[in-house]
Each structure stands twice: as C-alpha cells, then as structure tokens.
PDB file of C-alpha atoms in Angstrom:
ATOM      1  CA  UNK A   1      -4.691   9.709   5.439  1.00 32.00           C
ATOM      2  CA  UNK A   2      -3.008   7.668   8.500  1.00 38.00           C
ATOM      3  CA  UNK A   3      -5.778   7.879  10.603  1.00 38.00           C
ATOM      4  CA  UNK A   4      -9.191   7.714  10.917  1.00 41.00           C
ATOM      5  CA  UNK A   5     -11.471  10.072  13.382  1.00 35.00           C
ATOM      6  CA  UNK A   6     -14.002   8.041  15.381  1.00 41.00           C
ATOM      7  CA  UNK A   7     -16.259  10.319  17.436  1.00 44.00           C
ATOM      8  CA  UNK A   8     -13.294  12.868  17.856  1.00 45.00           C
ATOM      9  CA  UNK A   9     -10.600  10.399  18.247  1.00 46.00           C
ATOM     10  CA  UNK A  10      -8.113   8.955  16.140  1.00 51.00           C
ATOM     11  CA  UNK A  11      -6.959   5.559  15.586  1.00 58.00           C
ATOM     12  CA  UNK A  12      -3.778   4.281  14.802  1.00 60.00           C
ATOM     13  CA  UNK A  13      -3.018   2.936  11.036  1.00 61.00           C
ATOM     14  CA  UNK A  14      -1.695  -0.497  10.611  1.00 69.00           C
ATOM     15  CA  UNK A  15      -0.422   0.678   7.310  1.00 75.00           C
ATOM     16  CA  UNK A  16       2.998   1.638   7.229  1.00 77.00           C
ATOM     17  CA  UNK A  17       4.193   5.095   5.541  1.00 79.00           C
ATOM     18  CA  UNK A  18       7.986   4.021   6.194  1.00 79.00           C
ATOM     19  CA  UNK A  19       8.976   0.497   5.666  1.00 77.00           C
ATOM     20  CA  UNK A  20      11.910  -0.398   7.748  1.00 79.00           C
ATOM     21  CA  UNK A  21      15.285  -1.358   6.557  1.00 81.00           C
ATOM     22  CA  UNK A  22      16.099  -4.902   5.216  1.00 83.00           C
ATOM     23  CA  UNK A  23      18.294  -5.665   8.695  1.00 81.00           C
ATOM     24  CA  UNK A  24      18.009  -8.080  11.240  1.00 86.00           C
ATOM     25  CA  UNK A  25      20.145  -7.059  13.904  1.00 86.00           C
ATOM     26  CA  UNK A  26      18.636  -8.319  16.627  1.00 80.00           C
ATOM     27  CA  UNK A  27      18.310  -4.795  17.995  1.00 77.00           C
ATOM     28  CA  UNK A  28      14.426  -3.639  18.063  1.00 73.00           C
ATOM     29  CA  UNK A  29      15.899   0.205  16.931  1.00 77.00           C
ATOM     30  CA  UNK A  30      18.220  -0.773  14.620  1.00 81.00           C
ATOM     31  CA  UNK A  31      15.775  -2.492  12.773  1.00 81.00           C
ATOM     32  CA  UNK A  32      12.776  -0.569  12.836  1.00 81.00           C
ATOM     33  CA  UNK A  33      12.256   2.356  10.853  1.00 82.00           C
ATOM     34  CA  UNK A  34      14.777   4.604  12.356  1.00 82.00           C
ATOM     35  CA  UNK A  35      17.825   2.447  11.253  1.00 83.00           C
ATOM     36  CA  UNK A  36      16.567   4.075   8.089  1.00 86.00           C
ATOM     37  CA  UNK A  37      19.140   7.127   9.370  1.00 89.00           C
ATOM     38  CA  UNK A  38      21.563   5.097  10.699  1.00 87.00           C
ATOM     39  CA  UNK A  39      23.924   8.329  11.426  1.00 94.00           C
ATOM     40  CA  UNK A  40      21.265   9.280  14.049  1.00 90.00           C
ATOM     41  CA  UNK A  41      21.351   6.171  16.227  1.00 87.00           C
ATOM     42  CA  UNK A  42      24.284   6.868  18.087  1.00 89.00           C
ATOM     43  CA  UNK A  43      23.132   9.873  19.317  1.00 92.00           C
ATOM     44  CA  UNK A  44      19.372   8.432  19.743  1.00 88.00           C
ATOM     45  CA  UNK A  45      21.162   5.467  21.896  1.00 88.00           C
ATOM     46  CA  UNK A  46      23.146   7.704  23.818  1.00 92.00           C
ATOM     47  CA  UNK A  47      20.178   9.864  24.672  1.00 92.00           C
ATOM     48  CA  UNK A  48      18.208   6.618  25.813  1.00 91.00           C
ATOM     49  CA  UNK A  49      20.772   5.495  27.835  1.00 93.00           C
ATOM     50  CA  UNK A  50      21.214   8.615  29.930  1.00 94.00           C
ATOM     51  CA  UNK A  51      17.389   9.081  30.672  1.00 94.00           C
ATOM     52  CA  UNK A  52      17.685   5.506  31.954  1.00 95.00           C
ATOM     53  CA  UNK A  53      20.727   5.447  33.907  1.00 94.00           C
ATOM     54  CA  UNK A  54      22.258   9.377  34.233  1.00 92.00           C
ATOM     55  CA  UNK A  55      19.312  10.922  36.171  1.00 94.00           C
ATOM     56  CA  UNK A  56      18.064  11.095  39.548  1.00 97.00           C
ATOM     57  CA  UNK A  57      14.942   9.093  38.990  1.00 98.00           C
ATOM     58  CA  UNK A  58      14.532   5.585  39.455  1.00 97.00           C
ATOM     59  CA  UNK A  59      14.012   3.059  36.720  1.00 97.00           C
ATOM     60  CA  UNK A  60      10.401   2.500  37.750  1.00 96.00           C
ATOM     61  CA  UNK A  61       9.032   6.263  38.040  1.00 97.00           C
ATOM     62  CA  UNK A  62      10.582   6.784  34.382  1.00 98.00           C
ATOM     63  CA  UNK A  63       9.049   3.309  32.987  1.00 97.00           C
ATOM     64  CA  UNK A  64       5.837   4.993  34.885  1.00 96.00           C
ATOM     65  CA  UNK A  65       5.662   8.296  33.357  1.00 97.00           C
ATOM     66  CA  UNK A  66       6.933   6.239  29.607  1.00 97.00           C
ATOM     67  CA  UNK A  67       3.875   4.067  29.960  1.00 96.00           C
ATOM     68  CA  UNK A  68       1.286   6.745  30.723  1.00 96.00           C
ATOM     69  CA  UNK A  69       2.815   8.381  27.691  1.00 96.00           C
ATOM     70  CA  UNK A  70       2.419   5.615  25.524  1.00 95.00           C
ATOM     71  CA  UNK A  71      -1.540   5.368  26.422  1.00 93.00           C
ATOM     72  CA  UNK A  72      -1.978   9.059  25.806  1.00 93.00           C
ATOM     73  CA  UNK A  73      -0.016   8.799  22.542  1.00 93.00           C
ATOM     74  CA  UNK A  74      -1.328   5.434  21.520  1.00 91.00           C
ATOM     75  CA  UNK A  75       1.692   3.900  20.666  1.00 91.00           C
ATOM     76  CA  UNK A  76       1.314  -0.117  20.690  1.00 91.00           C
ATOM     77  CA  UNK A  77       4.684  -0.532  20.729  1.00 89.00           C
ATOM     78  CA  UNK A  78       5.673   1.406  23.779  1.00 91.00           C
ATOM     79  CA  UNK A  79       2.428   0.388  25.736  1.00 94.00           C
ATOM     80  CA  UNK A  80       3.727  -3.287  25.142  1.00 94.00           C
ATOM     81  CA  UNK A  81       7.401  -2.449  26.370  1.00 94.00           C
ATOM     82  CA  UNK A  82       8.393  -3.071  29.802  1.00 97.00           C
ATOM     83  CA  UNK A  83      12.294  -2.096  30.568  1.00 96.00           C
ATOM     84  CA  UNK A  84      14.181  -4.802  32.600  1.00 97.00           C
ATOM     85  CA  UNK A  85      15.385  -2.501  34.703  1.00 97.00           C
ATOM     86  CA  UNK A  86      12.482  -1.182  35.899  1.00 97.00           C
ATOM     87  CA  UNK A  87      10.635  -4.727  36.595  1.00 97.00           C
ATOM     88  CA  UNK A  88      13.724  -5.181  38.888  1.00 97.00           C
ATOM     89  CA  UNK A  89      13.401  -1.830  40.389  1.00 97.00           C
ATOM     90  CA  UNK A  90       9.811  -3.082  41.526  1.00 95.00           C
ATOM     91  CA  UNK A  91       7.120  -1.993  38.405  1.00 95.00           C
ATOM     92  CA  UNK A  92       4.319  -4.723  38.402  1.00 94.00           C
ATOM     93  CA  UNK A  93       1.653  -5.344  36.161  1.00 93.00           C
ATOM     94  CA  UNK A  94      -1.179  -4.384  38.620  1.00 90.00           C
ATOM     95  CA  UNK A  95       0.623  -0.534  38.615  1.00 89.00           C
ATOM     96  CA  UNK A  96       0.857  -0.621  35.327  1.00 91.00           C
ATOM     97  CA  UNK A  97      -3.027  -1.464  34.675  1.00 88.00           C
ATOM     98  CA  UNK A  98      -3.396   1.215  37.161  1.00 86.00           C
ATOM     99  CA  UNK A  99      -1.791   4.273  35.107  1.00 86.00           C
ATOM    100  CA  UNK A 100      -2.957   2.419  31.715  1.00 81.00           C
ATOM    101  CA  UNK A 101      -6.443   3.733  32.502  1.00 71.00           C
ATOM    102  CA  UNK A 102      -7.279   7.687  31.559  1.00 67.00           C
ATOM    103  CA  UNK A 103      -7.821   8.784  35.526  1.00 66.00           C
ATOM    104  CA  UNK A 104      -6.047   8.242  38.176  1.00 67.00           C
ATOM    105  CA  UNK A 105      -6.305   5.330  40.298  1.00 65.00           C
ATOM    106  CA  UNK A 106      -7.284   5.345  44.085  1.00 71.00           C
ATOM    107  CA  UNK A 107      -4.685   3.965  45.826  1.00 80.00           C
ATOM    108  CA  UNK A 108      -1.510   4.997  44.097  1.00 86.00           C
ATOM    109  CA  UNK A 109       1.445   6.116  45.948  1.00 90.00           C
ATOM    110  CA  UNK A 110       1.642   9.652  46.220  1.00 92.00           C
ATOM    111  CA  UNK A 111       4.577  10.042  44.460  1.00 94.00           C
ATOM    112  CA  UNK A 112       3.565   7.745  41.753  1.00 93.00           C
ATOM    113  CA  UNK A 113       0.062   9.529  41.568  1.00 93.00           C
ATOM    114  CA  UNK A 114       2.282  12.621  40.974  1.00 95.00           C
ATOM    115  CA  UNK A 115       4.201  11.266  38.095  1.00 96.00           C
ATOM    116  CA  UNK A 116       0.898  10.365  36.156  1.00 95.00           C
ATOM    117  CA  UNK A 117      -0.562  13.812  36.965  1.00 94.00           C
ATOM    118  CA  UNK A 118       2.577  15.709  35.475  1.00 96.00           C
ATOM    119  CA  UNK A 119       2.472  13.101  32.511  1.00 96.00           C
ATOM    120  CA  UNK A 120      -1.077  13.947  31.776  1.00 94.00           C
ATOM    121  CA  UNK A 121      -0.894  17.522  32.108  1.00 95.00           C
ATOM    122  CA  UNK A 122       2.687  17.516  30.061  1.00 96.00           C
ATOM    123  CA  UNK A 123       0.881  15.638  27.661  1.00 95.00           C
ATOM    124  CA  UNK A 124      -2.546  17.319  27.705  1.00 94.00           C
ATOM    125  CA  UNK A 125      -2.213  21.062  28.979  1.00 93.00           C
ATOM    126  CA  UNK A 126       1.455  21.973  29.171  1.00 92.00           C
ATOM    127  CA  UNK A 127       1.271  25.852  29.171  1.00 92.00           C
ATOM    128  CA  UNK A 128      -1.572  25.528  31.668  1.00 93.00           C
ATOM    129  CA  UNK A 129      -1.036  26.817  34.861  1.00 91.00           C
ATOM    130  CA  UNK A 130      -1.666  24.587  37.318  1.00 93.00           C
ATOM    131  CA  UNK A 131      -0.504  25.609  41.102  1.00 96.00           C
ATOM    132  CA  UNK A 132      -1.690  22.401  43.089  1.00 96.00           C
ATOM    133  CA  UNK A 133       0.221  20.255  40.788  1.00 96.00           C
ATOM    134  CA  UNK A 134       3.400  22.712  40.886  1.00 96.00           C
ATOM    135  CA  UNK A 135       2.858  22.802  45.025  1.00 97.00           C
ATOM    136  CA  UNK A 136       2.908  19.230  45.487  1.00 97.00           C
ATOM    137  CA  UNK A 137       5.729  18.458  43.024  1.00 98.00           C
ATOM    138  CA  UNK A 138       8.439  20.785  44.816  1.00 98.00           C
ATOM    139  CA  UNK A 139       6.785  18.589  48.225  1.00 98.00           C
ATOM    140  CA  UNK A 140       7.636  15.287  46.802  1.00 97.00           C
ATOM    141  CA  UNK A 141      10.234  15.720  43.990  1.00 98.00           C
ATOM    142  CA  UNK A 142      13.741  17.717  43.853  1.00 98.00           C
ATOM    143  CA  UNK A 143      14.372  20.336  41.148  1.00 98.00           C
ATOM    144  CA  UNK A 144      16.891  18.397  39.379  1.00 98.00           C
ATOM    145  CA  UNK A 145      14.238  15.221  39.695  1.00 98.00           C
ATOM    146  CA  UNK A 146      11.570  17.614  38.105  1.00 98.00           C
ATOM    147  CA  UNK A 147      13.768  18.581  35.186  1.00 97.00           C
ATOM    148  CA  UNK A 148      14.636  14.917  34.572  1.00 98.00           C
ATOM    149  CA  UNK A 149      11.015  14.008  34.295  1.00 98.00           C
ATOM    150  CA  UNK A 150      10.514  16.944  31.833  1.00 97.00           C
ATOM    151  CA  UNK A 151      13.211  15.753  29.913  1.00 96.00           C
ATOM    152  CA  UNK A 152      12.248  12.019  29.512  1.00 97.00           C
ATOM    153  CA  UNK A 153       8.937  13.257  28.968  1.00 97.00           C
ATOM    154  CA  UNK A 154       9.694  15.431  25.989  1.00 96.00           C
ATOM    155  CA  UNK A 155      12.036  12.179  24.908  1.00 96.00           C
ATOM    156  CA  UNK A 156       9.289   9.589  25.201  1.00 96.00           C
ATOM    157  CA  UNK A 157       6.259  11.887  24.075  1.00 96.00           C
ATOM    158  CA  UNK A 158       8.827  12.888  20.557  1.00 94.00           C
ATOM    159  CA  UNK A 159       9.941   9.377  20.090  1.00 91.00           C
ATOM    160  CA  UNK A 160       6.043   7.837  20.427  1.00 92.00           C
ATOM    161  CA  UNK A 161       5.020  10.372  18.192  1.00 93.00           C
ATOM    162  CA  UNK A 162       7.104   9.537  15.631  1.00 89.00           C
ATOM    163  CA  UNK A 163       6.542   5.793  16.027  1.00 85.00           C
ATOM    164  CA  UNK A 164       3.388   6.561  15.612  1.00 88.00           C
ATOM    165  CA  UNK A 165       3.485   9.099  12.778  1.00 88.00           C
ATOM    166  CA  UNK A 166       5.150   6.476  11.039  1.00 85.00           C
ATOM    167  CA  UNK A 167       2.499   4.121  10.855  1.00 79.00           C
ATOM    168  CA  UNK A 168       2.630   0.386  10.141  1.00 74.00           C
ATOM    169  CA  UNK A 169       1.746  -0.398  14.341  1.00 76.00           C
ATOM    170  CA  UNK A 170      -0.216  -3.659  14.610  1.00 81.00           C
ATOM    171  CA  UNK A 171      -3.627  -3.319  16.338  1.00 84.00           C
ATOM    172  CA  UNK A 172      -1.859  -5.086  19.404  1.00 88.00           C
ATOM    173  CA  UNK A 173       1.310  -6.651  20.205  1.00 89.00           C
ATOM    174  CA  UNK A 174       2.042  -9.440  23.333  1.00 94.00           C
ATOM    175  CA  UNK A 175       4.169  -7.650  26.474  1.00 94.00           C
ATOM    176  CA  UNK A 176       7.469  -7.754  25.910  1.00 93.00           C
ATOM    177  CA  UNK A 177      10.160  -7.114  28.079  1.00 94.00           C
ATOM    178  CA  UNK A 178      13.682  -5.694  26.812  1.00 92.00           C
ATOM    179  CA  UNK A 179      16.777  -4.067  28.232  1.00 92.00           C
ATOM    180  CA  UNK A 180      17.748  -0.326  27.226  1.00 89.00           C
ATOM    181  CA  UNK A 181      19.724  -0.625  23.971  1.00 81.00           C
ATOM    182  CA  UNK A 182      23.465   0.259  24.793  1.00 75.00           C
TER     183      UNK A 182
END
C-alpha cells in the first residue's frame, strides 16, 4: 500500500508509484509525473494561469487557500512552494505559519480567517450546511469571489491529491518560490 496508518492518520509514502519522465525542461510540472501525459499539460497550464490571473481573488488570498489545502492533504511539495505573485502581493511566512496549523489562529484578519474556514469546510465536510459560514462569506466576499474560491479549491485539492497519490514525496522540502507556469 502507499500509506501507513498511524492512530487513524495516514502518512505519505516516499516510494513513487509512477516515475517522472526522463526530461529536464526546467519546468517543475513538465518534469513531474504529469509530464508522462503531455497532451493534458497545455490544459493544466491554461487552468493554472486562469486560476491565478483571471479571477477576482488576490494572489495572496489564492495562496492562503492553496497552502491551507496542502496542509490538509499532506502534499509536501505544495507546502514548500510559495508563488512569487502571492509573496509580491503581501503573503508573509508569519501568515503561512498561522494557517499551517489545524486550528484558526487568533489575530487573522476576518477575510483571511474566512478563507481558512472555507477551505476547512470544503476539505472536511463540504456537504454539511454551515449557516454562519455562509452568512459571513456573503458579508465579506462577492458571489464571484465565492465561486472563484470554490473553483480554485477544486483545482488545488484535486491536483495535490493527485501528487500525493502518485507517491514519491520526500519527507520534507525546503521552501521555494516559483512563478505561475506559463
């Protein structure tokens, strides 16, 4: 099996189920296992650009949601990466530390706290009705922002689960800053 159970929690396997292509294009995505199905990559990359550039949420809001999701899914690579446009937009390591814990840390601005609450709800209990969360989201986010948040969560959650399910994750990785692949 690709995971081990430890008191009800799973751990990510460092044994790859799929080997990456023998390419060195310098593109993190093309050189990953996703590069084994190259006909899908242009669509993946187009969606990546649309998530980051075409929606109403700011890059730091997007990155906040992406990192909270990475923490839930246990994607070591996703946890290590910081997108340069989010850092330029004001994302700090202090904020990353606050959202990397399972609880919601005191002192987060309301909008960022709501992003964390939405991600937690999305990952842990998306079918559960949370009237308070809905009311708060409606007060702080436009309908377009809420749709963007849900779409980017589907995207990030799906691809981080894909990366984890393919195995080969190291136990840890250093923090790295990358650009949106174009």
